[in-house]
Amino acid sequence: MPTLTVGLLNKKRFTSATNPDKAAAVETITQTLVSPSPVSLGFEETEVKKGSRPIYLDMQATTPTDPRVLDAMMPYLTQQYGNPHSRTHAYGWEAEKAIDMARQHVANLIGADAKDIIFTSGATESNNLGIKGVARFYKAKKKHIITTIIEHKCVLDSCRVLSEEGFDVTYLPVQKSGLIDLNQLAETIRPDTSIVSIMTVNNEIGVIQPIEEIGKICRSKKVFFHTDAAQAVGKIPLDVNKMNIDLMSISGHKIYGPKGIGALYCRRKPRVRVEALQSGGGQERGLRSGTVPTPIVVGLGEACRISKEEMQYDANRIDRLSKRLIDGITSKVNHVVRNGDPNATYPGCVNLSFAYVEGESLLMALKDIALSSGSACTSASLEPSYVLRALGADDDMAHSSIRFGIGRFTTEREVDFVVDRVVNHVDRLREMSPLWEMVQEGIDLKSINWSQH
Amino acid sequence: MATKQALPNRTYILHLYRSLLRASQKFSSYNFRDYAYRRIRDSYHVNKNETDSDKIIQLVGKAERELGVLKRQGYLNSLYSVDRLVVEEKN
């Protein structure tokens, strides 16, 4: 069968592929999977399909690993494989030294002391450890927890578990801008409140909460303040002492580091006591037992070091690209709303609602762009985002939202491509929409009394 | 006082700059290639009028280390190439 060999990379003959399904599978594999051949010495001509891979604009879900980070990790993935807790030989010593340096880099980024950094598996574990750990440690005297309704799922779920354990949880609402009301927070704090957990930058709408003011309120009322800063660390300046932050969650893969690593900043002066979630060898001040994974810890440290060094450069560039994207889209499409506060928002997270267009169909149409309508954790469901609902957005606007994530490696050409495609497809989808037609005729959709079937 | 390091001359610095730009093009990933090229060019233009000799030695040392990173990572990246992005020009 000569047709079957078309599209195969090397001129192997698949004479056994008589089954058409199997043959198709072979063909698709060869189109996408390109790996180095053992004899190539780096001079192989990998046949890559031209211009077919979508561009990546989902930086809130995860970011590409910076080559500099990978370069720092490589020695610990190859030759220097010692257990950092081994005290009897050089393999252990060199790994421990690398971890200490990484800890220092993480601490430098947030203005903390290196001894206050605890390595975890990611921001989800940090949030669990911080919130559950503090709440359970002080449960004899304090039974009240405050958080917001726009937190990440892992914070909300930790609080749900705690409320089942008998804790009292208050979920603060947010204003239309996505910001919390500071007076309301101050009024909500009770004498038996143990911890307030409010995220720094929201993962869906990019709103930056007034962390410094929140920290001040919490400190004056002697309540611990935890912030989930997974989306904020390395992107906006943070200082745990200036902002009175007692606990802070950090994620590696949101700052161009490796996945599977994160950190919890846990203040020692004044001391924050935390009950550990898992038992074991007592590593990380006994708060997080388990061998510290040297390669990815080194990766997190290097990612933090680069973020600190490049923060201004990255911020200027992301700001410029973000403006280019928003101006490009809003100048050519009307009825577009940016969700979240226009000023207190991280520019790398642009959440737009396209009225009269269904978000999921727009996502499907934009198949050349890797995008999401919101959090990756909930993007599989067709439910509108709870964050947008919390802002008081109508169902139709919550359903028509798309999140654009801009990062260190995003280029002008990608942004222009996105603008072009979005404008095209929104126009096309609106042309098909009966709602859009009614709007063009001047009918107020809210005045329609839809008959029920 | 430690031994004073010799100030790198103009030819060497320009050579280093060109080597960095060349190495940046070895990435198979469009985004890394574009970033590396832009970042090298931008920091060159920010620092090209630097007169403080300690600062120059420090910057050149950093550039030499980054050249090593670029050479290793550019090669590694090219080993695991995937399809080109939709925005890359057809060539």
Coordinates of C-alpha atoms in Angstrom, one line a residue:
Chain A
M1 CA 0.0 0.0 0.0
P2 CA 2.1 3.0 -1.2
T3 CA -0.3 5.6 0.1
L4 CA 0.3 4.6 3.7
T5 CA 4.0 5.6 3.6
V6 CA 3.2 9.1 2.6
G7 CA 3.7 11.4 5.6
L8 CA 6.1 9.1 7.4
L9 CA 9.3 10.8 8.5
N10 CA 11.9 8.2 7.7
K11 CA 11.4 5.9 4.8
K12 CA 10.3 2.9 6.9
R13 CA 7.7 0.7 5.2
F14 CA 4.7 -0.2 7.2
T15 CA 3.7 -3.3 5.3
S16 CA 1.9 -4.7 8.2
A17 CA -0.5 -1.9 8.5
T18 CA -3.4 -3.4 6.7
N19 CA -6.0 -2.2 9.1
P20 CA -7.1 1.3 7.9
D21 CA -7.6 2.5 11.5
K22 CA -4.1 1.5 12.5
A23 CA -2.7 3.1 9.4
A24 CA -4.4 6.4 10.2
A25 CA -3.0 6.2 13.7
V26 CA 0.5 5.7 12.4
E27 CA 0.1 8.7 10.2
T28 CA -1.1 11.0 12.9
I29 CA 1.7 10.0 15.2
T30 CA 4.4 10.7 12.7
Q31 CA 2.9 14.1 12.0
T32 CA 3.1 15.3 15.6
L33 CA 5.8 13.3 17.3
V34 CA 9.2 14.4 16.4
S35 CA 12.1 13.1 18.5
P36 CA 15.8 13.1 18.0
S37 CA 17.3 10.2 16.2
P38 CA 20.2 8.5 18.0
V39 CA 22.6 8.9 15.1
S40 CA 21.9 12.5 14.3
L41 CA 24.4 14.3 16.5
G42 CA 22.1 17.2 16.5
F43 CA 22.3 17.8 12.7
E44 CA 19.2 15.9 11.9
E45 CA 16.6 17.5 9.8
T46 CA 13.5 17.2 11.8
E47 CA 10.6 17.5 9.6
V48 CA 8.3 19.9 11.4
K49 CA 4.9 20.8 10.0
K50 CA 4.9 24.5 9.2
G51 CA 2.6 26.8 11.0
S52 CA 0.1 24.5 12.6
R53 CA 0.7 24.7 16.3
P54 CA -1.6 27.1 18.2
I55 CA 0.0 30.1 19.9
Y56 CA 0.0 30.0 23.7
L57 CA -2.0 32.7 25.5
D58 CA -3.0 30.9 28.7
M59 CA -0.3 32.2 31.1
Q60 CA -2.6 32.0 34.1
A61 CA -2.9 28.3 33.7
T62 CA 0.8 27.7 33.4
T63 CA 3.9 29.3 31.9
P64 CA 6.6 27.8 29.7
T65 CA 9.8 26.8 31.7
D66 CA 12.4 29.5 31.1
P67 CA 15.5 28.0 29.5
R68 CA 17.7 29.6 32.2
V69 CA 15.6 27.8 34.8
L70 CA 16.0 24.5 33.0
D71 CA 19.8 25.1 32.7
A72 CA 20.1 25.6 36.5
M73 CA 18.1 22.4 37.1
M74 CA 20.1 20.1 34.7
P75 CA 23.0 19.4 37.0
Y76 CA 20.7 18.1 39.7
L77 CA 18.7 16.0 37.2
T78 CA 21.9 14.3 36.0
Q79 CA 25.1 14.1 38.1
Q80 CA 24.3 15.8 41.4
Y81 CA 21.5 13.5 42.6
G82 CA 22.2 13.4 46.3
N83 CA 19.5 13.5 49.0
P84 CA 19.7 17.0 50.5
H85 CA 19.1 15.5 53.9
S86 CA 22.1 13.2 53.7
R87 CA 24.6 14.6 56.2
T88 CA 27.4 12.0 55.8
H89 CA 28.7 12.6 52.3
A90 CA 29.4 15.2 49.6
Y91 CA 26.4 14.2 47.5
G92 CA 24.1 15.3 50.3
W93 CA 26.1 18.4 51.0
E94 CA 26.0 19.8 47.5
A95 CA 22.3 19.2 47.2
E96 CA 21.7 20.9 50.6
K97 CA 23.8 23.9 49.5
A98 CA 21.8 24.2 46.3
I99 CA 18.5 24.1 48.3
D100 CA 19.7 26.8 50.7
M101 CA 20.6 29.0 47.8
A102 CA 17.2 28.5 46.2
R103 CA 15.5 29.3 49.5
Q104 CA 17.5 32.5 49.6
H105 CA 16.3 33.4 46.1
V106 CA 12.7 32.8 47.0
A107 CA 13.0 34.8 50.1
N108 CA 14.7 37.7 48.3
L109 CA 11.9 38.0 45.9
I110 CA 9.3 38.7 48.6
G111 CA 11.6 40.5 51.1
A112 CA 11.5 37.6 53.6
D113 CA 14.0 35.7 55.7
A114 CA 15.2 32.5 54.1
K115 CA 14.3 30.5 57.2
D116 CA 10.6 31.4 56.7
I117 CA 10.3 29.6 53.4
I118 CA 8.9 26.1 53.3
F119 CA 9.0 24.2 50.1
T120 CA 5.7 22.4 49.1
S121 CA 4.4 20.7 46.0
G122 CA 2.7 23.9 44.7
A123 CA 0.3 26.7 45.6
T124 CA -2.6 24.3 46.3
E125 CA -0.6 22.5 49.0
S126 CA 0.7 25.8 50.3
N127 CA -2.9 27.1 50.6
N128 CA -4.1 23.9 52.3
L129 CA -1.2 24.0 54.7
G130 CA -1.5 27.7 55.5
I131 CA -5.2 27.8 56.1
K132 CA -5.9 24.4 57.6
G133 CA -2.6 24.5 59.5
V134 CA -3.3 27.8 61.2
A135 CA -7.0 27.2 61.8
R136 CA -6.4 23.8 63.4
F137 CA -3.5 24.9 65.5
Y138 CA -5.5 27.7 67.1
K139 CA -8.9 25.9 67.2
A140 CA -9.1 25.8 71.0
K141 CA -9.6 29.5 71.2
K142 CA -10.4 30.8 67.7
K143 CA -13.0 29.3 65.4
H144 CA -13.6 31.9 62.7
I145 CA -12.0 32.2 59.3
I146 CA -12.5 35.0 56.7
T147 CA -12.0 34.6 53.0
T148 CA -13.5 35.9 49.8
I149 CA -15.9 34.4 47.2
I150 CA -13.5 34.9 44.4
E151 CA -10.7 32.8 45.8
H152 CA -9.2 29.8 44.0
K153 CA -11.0 26.5 44.4
C154 CA -8.3 25.1 46.7
V155 CA -8.8 27.9 49.2
L156 CA -12.6 27.6 49.1
D157 CA -12.5 23.9 49.4
S158 CA -10.1 24.0 52.4
C159 CA -12.5 26.4 54.0
R160 CA -15.4 24.1 53.3
V161 CA -13.6 21.2 55.0
L162 CA -12.9 23.4 58.0
S163 CA -16.5 24.4 58.2
E164 CA -17.4 20.7 58.3
E165 CA -14.9 20.4 61.2
G166 CA -16.9 23.0 63.1
F167 CA -15.2 26.3 62.1
D168 CA -17.2 29.3 61.2
V169 CA -16.3 30.6 57.7
T170 CA -17.2 34.1 56.4
Y171 CA -17.0 34.5 52.6
L172 CA -16.6 38.2 51.8
P173 CA -18.4 39.4 48.7
V174 CA -16.6 41.7 46.2
Q175 CA -17.6 44.9 44.6
K176 CA -18.4 45.1 40.9
S177 CA -14.8 46.0 40.3
G178 CA -13.7 42.7 41.9
L179 CA -12.1 44.5 44.9
I180 CA -13.1 43.7 48.4
D181 CA -14.6 46.4 50.7
L182 CA -12.0 47.2 53.4
N183 CA -14.6 48.5 55.8
Q184 CA -16.6 45.4 55.5
L185 CA -13.5 43.3 56.1
A186 CA -12.7 45.3 59.3
E187 CA -16.3 44.9 60.5
T188 CA -16.2 41.1 59.8
I189 CA -13.2 40.4 61.9
R190 CA -14.3 39.1 65.3
P191 CA -12.3 38.4 68.5
D192 CA -12.3 34.7 67.7
T193 CA -11.1 35.2 64.1
S194 CA -7.9 33.2 63.5
I195 CA -7.0 33.8 59.9
V196 CA -8.0 36.0 56.9
S197 CA -7.1 34.6 53.5
I198 CA -7.4 36.9 50.5
M199 CA -5.6 36.3 47.2
T200 CA -3.3 39.0 45.8
V201 CA -4.0 38.7 42.1
N202 CA -7.1 36.8 41.0
N203 CA -6.4 34.1 38.5
E204 CA -9.5 34.8 36.3
I205 CA -9.8 38.5 36.2
G206 CA -6.4 39.7 37.3
V207 CA -7.7 42.1 40.0
I208 CA -5.0 43.1 42.5
Q209 CA -6.4 43.4 46.0
P210 CA -5.2 46.2 48.3
I211 CA -2.9 43.8 50.2
E212 CA -1.0 46.5 52.1
E213 CA -4.3 47.9 53.6
I214 CA -5.6 44.4 54.3
G215 CA -2.3 43.5 56.1
K216 CA -2.6 46.7 58.2
I217 CA -6.2 45.9 59.2
C218 CA -5.3 42.3 60.1
R219 CA -2.2 43.3 62.1
S220 CA -4.1 45.9 64.1
K221 CA -6.7 43.3 65.0
K222 CA -4.1 40.7 65.7
V223 CA -5.4 38.3 63.1
F224 CA -3.1 36.2 60.8
F225 CA -3.2 37.2 57.2
H226 CA -2.6 34.6 54.5
T227 CA -2.5 35.5 50.8
D228 CA -2.5 33.3 47.8
A229 CA 0.1 35.0 45.7
A230 CA 0.5 32.3 43.0
Q231 CA -0.4 34.8 40.2
A232 CA 1.3 37.8 41.8
V233 CA 4.8 36.7 42.9
G234 CA 7.5 37.8 40.5
K235 CA 5.0 39.9 38.5
I236 CA 4.2 42.7 40.9
P237 CA 6.5 43.9 43.7
L238 CA 5.6 42.2 47.0
D239 CA 7.2 42.7 50.4
V240 CA 5.9 40.5 53.3
N241 CA 7.2 43.0 55.9
K242 CA 5.9 46.1 54.3
M243 CA 2.6 44.5 53.6
N244 CA 2.3 42.7 57.0
I245 CA 1.7 39.3 55.3
D246 CA 2.0 36.4 57.7
L247 CA 1.6 33.5 55.3
M248 CA 2.0 33.6 51.5
S249 CA 1.5 30.8 48.9
I250 CA 3.9 30.7 45.9
S251 CA 3.8 28.5 42.8
G252 CA 6.7 27.6 40.6
H253 CA 5.1 27.0 37.3
K254 CA 3.3 30.4 37.2
I255 CA 6.7 32.2 37.2
Y256 CA 8.4 30.2 34.4
G257 CA 9.6 27.6 36.8
P258 CA 9.0 23.8 36.9
K259 CA 5.6 22.3 37.8
G260 CA 5.2 20.4 41.1
I261 CA 7.0 22.9 43.3
G262 CA 5.8 25.8 45.3
A263 CA 6.5 27.4 48.6
L264 CA 4.8 28.7 51.7
Y265 CA 6.1 31.8 53.4
C266 CA 5.4 31.3 57.1
R267 CA 6.4 34.1 59.4
R268 CA 8.5 33.4 62.5
K269 CA 8.6 36.9 64.0
P270 CA 6.0 37.3 65.3
R271 CA 5.6 33.5 65.2
V272 CA 2.8 31.9 63.2
R273 CA 2.1 28.4 64.4
V274 CA 1.0 25.8 61.9
E275 CA -0.2 22.2 62.3
A276 CA 1.5 20.0 59.7
L277 CA -0.8 18.1 57.3
Q278 CA 1.5 15.1 56.8
S279 CA 3.7 13.2 59.2
G280 CA 7.2 12.0 58.4
G281 CA 10.9 12.8 58.8
G282 CA 10.3 16.4 60.0
Q283 CA 11.8 18.2 57.0
E284 CA 11.1 21.9 56.4
R285 CA 10.8 22.8 60.1
G286 CA 8.5 19.8 60.6
L287 CA 5.8 21.5 58.6
R288 CA 6.2 19.5 55.4
S289 CA 7.8 16.2 55.8
G290 CA 9.2 14.4 52.8
T291 CA 12.5 14.6 50.9
V292 CA 12.9 18.1 49.4
P293 CA 13.1 17.6 45.6
T294 CA 16.4 19.3 44.7
P295 CA 16.0 19.7 40.9
I296 CA 12.7 21.5 41.0
V297 CA 13.5 23.4 44.1
V298 CA 16.6 24.8 42.3
G299 CA 14.3 25.5 39.4
L300 CA 11.9 27.5 41.6
G301 CA 14.9 29.4 43.1
E302 CA 16.3 30.3 39.7
A303 CA 12.8 31.3 38.5
C304 CA 12.5 33.6 41.5
R305 CA 16.0 35.1 41.0
I306 CA 15.2 35.8 37.3
S307 CA 11.8 37.2 38.1
K308 CA 13.3 39.7 40.6
E309 CA 16.0 40.7 38.1
E310 CA 13.6 41.0 35.2
M311 CA 10.5 42.3 36.9
Q312 CA 10.7 45.8 35.6
Y313 CA 11.6 44.7 32.0
D314 CA 8.8 42.1 31.9
A315 CA 6.3 44.5 33.5
N316 CA 6.9 47.2 30.9
R317 CA 6.7 44.8 28.1
I318 CA 3.5 43.0 29.3
D319 CA 1.9 46.4 29.9
R320 CA 2.6 47.4 26.4
L321 CA 1.3 44.2 24.9
S322 CA -1.7 44.2 27.1
K323 CA -2.6 47.8 25.8
R324 CA -2.0 46.7 22.3
L325 CA -4.4 43.7 22.7
I326 CA -7.2 45.7 24.4
D327 CA -7.0 48.7 22.1
G328 CA -6.8 46.4 19.1
I329 CA -9.9 44.5 20.0
T330 CA -12.0 47.4 21.4
S331 CA -11.2 49.6 18.4
K332 CA -12.7 47.1 16.0
V333 CA -15.4 45.4 18.0
N334 CA -18.1 47.1 20.1
H335 CA -19.9 45.7 23.1
V336 CA -16.8 44.4 24.7
V337 CA -16.4 44.7 28.4
R338 CA -13.2 44.2 30.4
N339 CA -14.0 42.4 33.6
G340 CA -12.4 43.6 36.8
D341 CA -11.2 47.0 38.0
P342 CA -9.7 49.0 35.2
N343 CA -6.8 50.3 37.3
A344 CA -6.0 47.7 40.0
T345 CA -5.5 44.9 37.5
Y346 CA -2.5 42.9 36.5
P347 CA -2.0 43.7 32.8
G348 CA -0.9 40.2 31.9
C349 CA -4.5 38.9 32.7
V350 CA -7.1 40.4 30.3
N351 CA -10.6 39.0 30.8
L352 CA -13.0 40.3 28.2
S353 CA -16.7 39.6 27.7
F354 CA -18.0 39.7 24.2
A355 CA -21.7 40.5 24.4
Y356 CA -24.1 38.4 22.2
V357 CA -21.4 35.8 21.6
E358 CA -21.2 32.5 23.4
G359 CA -17.8 32.2 25.0
E360 CA -17.4 28.5 24.3
S361 CA -18.2 28.9 20.6
L362 CA -15.7 31.7 20.3
L363 CA -13.1 29.5 22.0
M364 CA -13.8 26.7 19.5
A365 CA -13.5 29.1 16.6
L366 CA -10.2 30.4 18.0
K367 CA -8.6 27.0 17.7
D368 CA -5.3 28.6 16.6
I369 CA -4.9 30.2 20.0
A370 CA -4.6 28.4 23.3
L371 CA -7.0 30.3 25.5
S372 CA -9.4 29.6 28.3
S373 CA -12.6 31.1 29.5
G374 CA -11.4 31.1 33.1
S375 CA -9.7 28.8 35.5
A376 CA -8.3 25.6 34.1
C377 CA -9.8 23.7 37.0
T378 CA -13.4 24.6 35.9
S379 CA -13.0 25.1 32.2
A380 CA -14.2 21.6 31.5
S381 CA -17.7 22.5 32.7
L382 CA -20.1 24.8 30.8
E383 CA -21.0 26.6 34.1
P384 CA -20.3 30.3 33.9
S385 CA -17.4 31.3 36.1
Y386 CA -18.2 31.8 39.8
V387 CA -15.7 34.7 39.9
L388 CA -17.6 36.6 37.2
R389 CA -20.9 35.8 38.9
A390 CA -19.5 37.2 42.1
L391 CA -18.8 40.5 40.3
G392 CA -22.5 40.7 39.6
A393 CA -22.1 40.0 35.9
D394 CA -25.2 38.8 34.1
D395 CA -25.4 35.3 33.0
D396 CA -24.9 36.2 29.4
M397 CA -21.8 38.3 30.1
A398 CA -20.4 35.6 32.3
H399 CA -21.0 33.0 29.5
S400 CA -19.2 35.2 26.9
S401 CA -15.9 35.8 28.7
I402 CA -12.5 34.9 27.5
R403 CA -9.2 35.2 29.4
F404 CA -6.1 36.3 27.6
G405 CA -2.8 35.6 29.4
I406 CA 0.2 37.6 28.4
G407 CA 3.7 36.6 29.6
R408 CA 7.4 37.0 29.3
F409 CA 7.6 35.2 26.0
T410 CA 4.6 36.7 24.3
T411 CA 5.4 38.6 21.1
E412 CA 3.8 41.5 19.2
R413 CA 3.1 39.3 16.3
E414 CA 1.1 36.9 18.5
V415 CA -0.9 39.8 19.9
D416 CA -1.7 41.1 16.5
F417 CA -2.7 37.7 15.3
V418 CA -5.0 37.3 18.3
V419 CA -6.6 40.7 17.6
D420 CA -7.2 39.8 14.0
R421 CA -8.7 36.4 14.7
V422 CA -10.9 37.6 17.6
V423 CA -12.3 40.5 15.5
N424 CA -13.0 38.2 12.6
H425 CA -14.7 35.5 14.6
V426 CA -16.7 37.8 16.9
D427 CA -18.1 39.5 13.8
R428 CA -18.9 36.2 12.1
L429 CA -20.6 34.7 15.2
R430 CA -22.6 37.8 15.8
E431 CA -23.8 37.7 12.1
M432 CA -25.3 34.3 12.9
S433 CA -26.9 35.3 16.2
P434 CA -30.6 36.2 16.2
L435 CA -29.9 38.2 19.5
W436 CA -27.4 40.4 17.7
E437 CA -29.9 41.0 14.9
M438 CA -32.5 42.1 17.5
V439 CA -29.9 44.4 19.1
Q440 CA -29.1 46.0 15.7
E441 CA -32.9 46.6 15.3
G442 CA -32.8 48.5 18.6
I443 CA -34.7 45.9 20.7
D444 CA -33.7 45.9 24.4
L445 CA -33.1 42.2 25.1
K446 CA -33.8 42.7 28.8
S447 CA -37.3 43.8 28.0
I448 CA -38.2 40.6 26.2
N449 CA -40.4 38.2 28.1
W450 CA -39.1 34.9 26.8
S451 CA -41.9 32.3 26.7
Q452 CA -41.1 29.1 28.6
H453 CA -41.4 25.7 27.0
Chain B
M1 CA 43.2 44.3 47.2
A2 CA 42.7 41.3 44.9
T3 CA 44.3 41.2 41.5
K4 CA 42.8 43.7 39.3
Q5 CA 41.0 42.1 36.4
A6 CA 41.8 43.5 32.9
L7 CA 39.1 45.5 31.3
P8 CA 37.7 43.7 28.3
N9 CA 38.3 45.6 25.1
R10 CA 35.7 46.8 22.6
T11 CA 36.4 44.1 20.0
Y12 CA 35.9 41.4 22.5
I13 CA 32.6 42.9 23.8
L14 CA 31.3 43.3 20.2
H15 CA 32.3 39.7 19.5
L16 CA 30.5 38.5 22.6
Y17 CA 27.4 40.5 21.6
R18 CA 27.3 38.9 18.2
S19 CA 27.9 35.4 19.6
L20 CA 25.0 35.9 21.9
L21 CA 22.7 37.1 19.1
R22 CA 23.8 34.1 17.0
A23 CA 23.3 31.6 19.8
S24 CA 19.8 33.0 20.5
Q25 CA 18.7 31.9 17.1
K26 CA 19.4 28.2 17.9
F27 CA 16.2 27.8 19.8
S28 CA 13.6 25.8 18.0
S29 CA 10.9 27.5 20.0
Y30 CA 9.7 30.7 18.3
N31 CA 8.9 32.4 21.6
F32 CA 12.3 31.6 23.2
R33 CA 14.2 32.7 20.1
D34 CA 12.3 35.9 19.9
Y35 CA 12.7 36.7 23.6
A36 CA 16.4 35.8 23.7
Y37 CA 17.2 38.0 20.7
R38 CA 15.2 40.9 22.0
R39 CA 16.5 40.6 25.6
I40 CA 20.2 40.6 24.4
R41 CA 19.7 43.5 22.1
D42 CA 17.8 45.5 24.8
S43 CA 20.4 45.0 27.5
Y44 CA 23.2 45.8 25.0
H45 CA 21.6 49.1 24.2
V46 CA 21.0 49.9 27.9
N47 CA 24.5 49.2 28.9
K48 CA 26.6 50.1 25.9
N49 CA 27.7 53.5 27.2
E50 CA 28.7 52.1 30.7
T51 CA 31.9 53.7 31.8
D52 CA 32.4 52.2 35.3
S53 CA 35.0 49.5 34.9
D54 CA 33.8 47.3 37.7
K55 CA 30.3 47.3 36.2
I56 CA 31.7 46.5 32.8
I57 CA 33.6 43.5 34.2
Q58 CA 30.5 42.4 35.9
L59 CA 28.3 42.7 32.8
V60 CA 30.8 40.9 30.6
G61 CA 31.0 38.1 33.1
K62 CA 27.2 37.8 33.1
A63 CA 27.1 37.8 29.3
E64 CA 29.7 35.0 29.2
R65 CA 27.6 32.9 31.5
E66 CA 24.5 33.6 29.6
L67 CA 26.2 32.6 26.4
G68 CA 26.9 29.2 27.9
V69 CA 23.3 28.9 28.9
L70 CA 22.1 29.9 25.4
K71 CA 24.4 27.4 23.7
R72 CA 23.3 24.5 25.9
Q73 CA 19.6 25.3 26.0
G74 CA 19.4 26.2 22.4
Y75 CA 20.8 22.8 21.5
L76 CA 18.6 21.0 24.0
N77 CA 15.5 22.9 22.8
S78 CA 16.3 22.0 19.2
L79 CA 16.3 18.3 20.1
Y80 CA 12.7 18.4 21.2
S81 CA 11.2 20.5 18.5
V82 CA 7.5 20.5 17.7
D83 CA 5.4 21.9 14.9
R84 CA 5.9 25.5 14.1
L85 CA 3.5 28.1 15.4
V86 CA 0.7 29.5 13.3
V87 CA 2.3 33.0 13.5
E88 CA 5.8 31.9 12.3
E89 CA 6.6 33.0 8.8
K90 CA 6.7 30.3 6.2
N91 CA 10.3 29.8 5.1

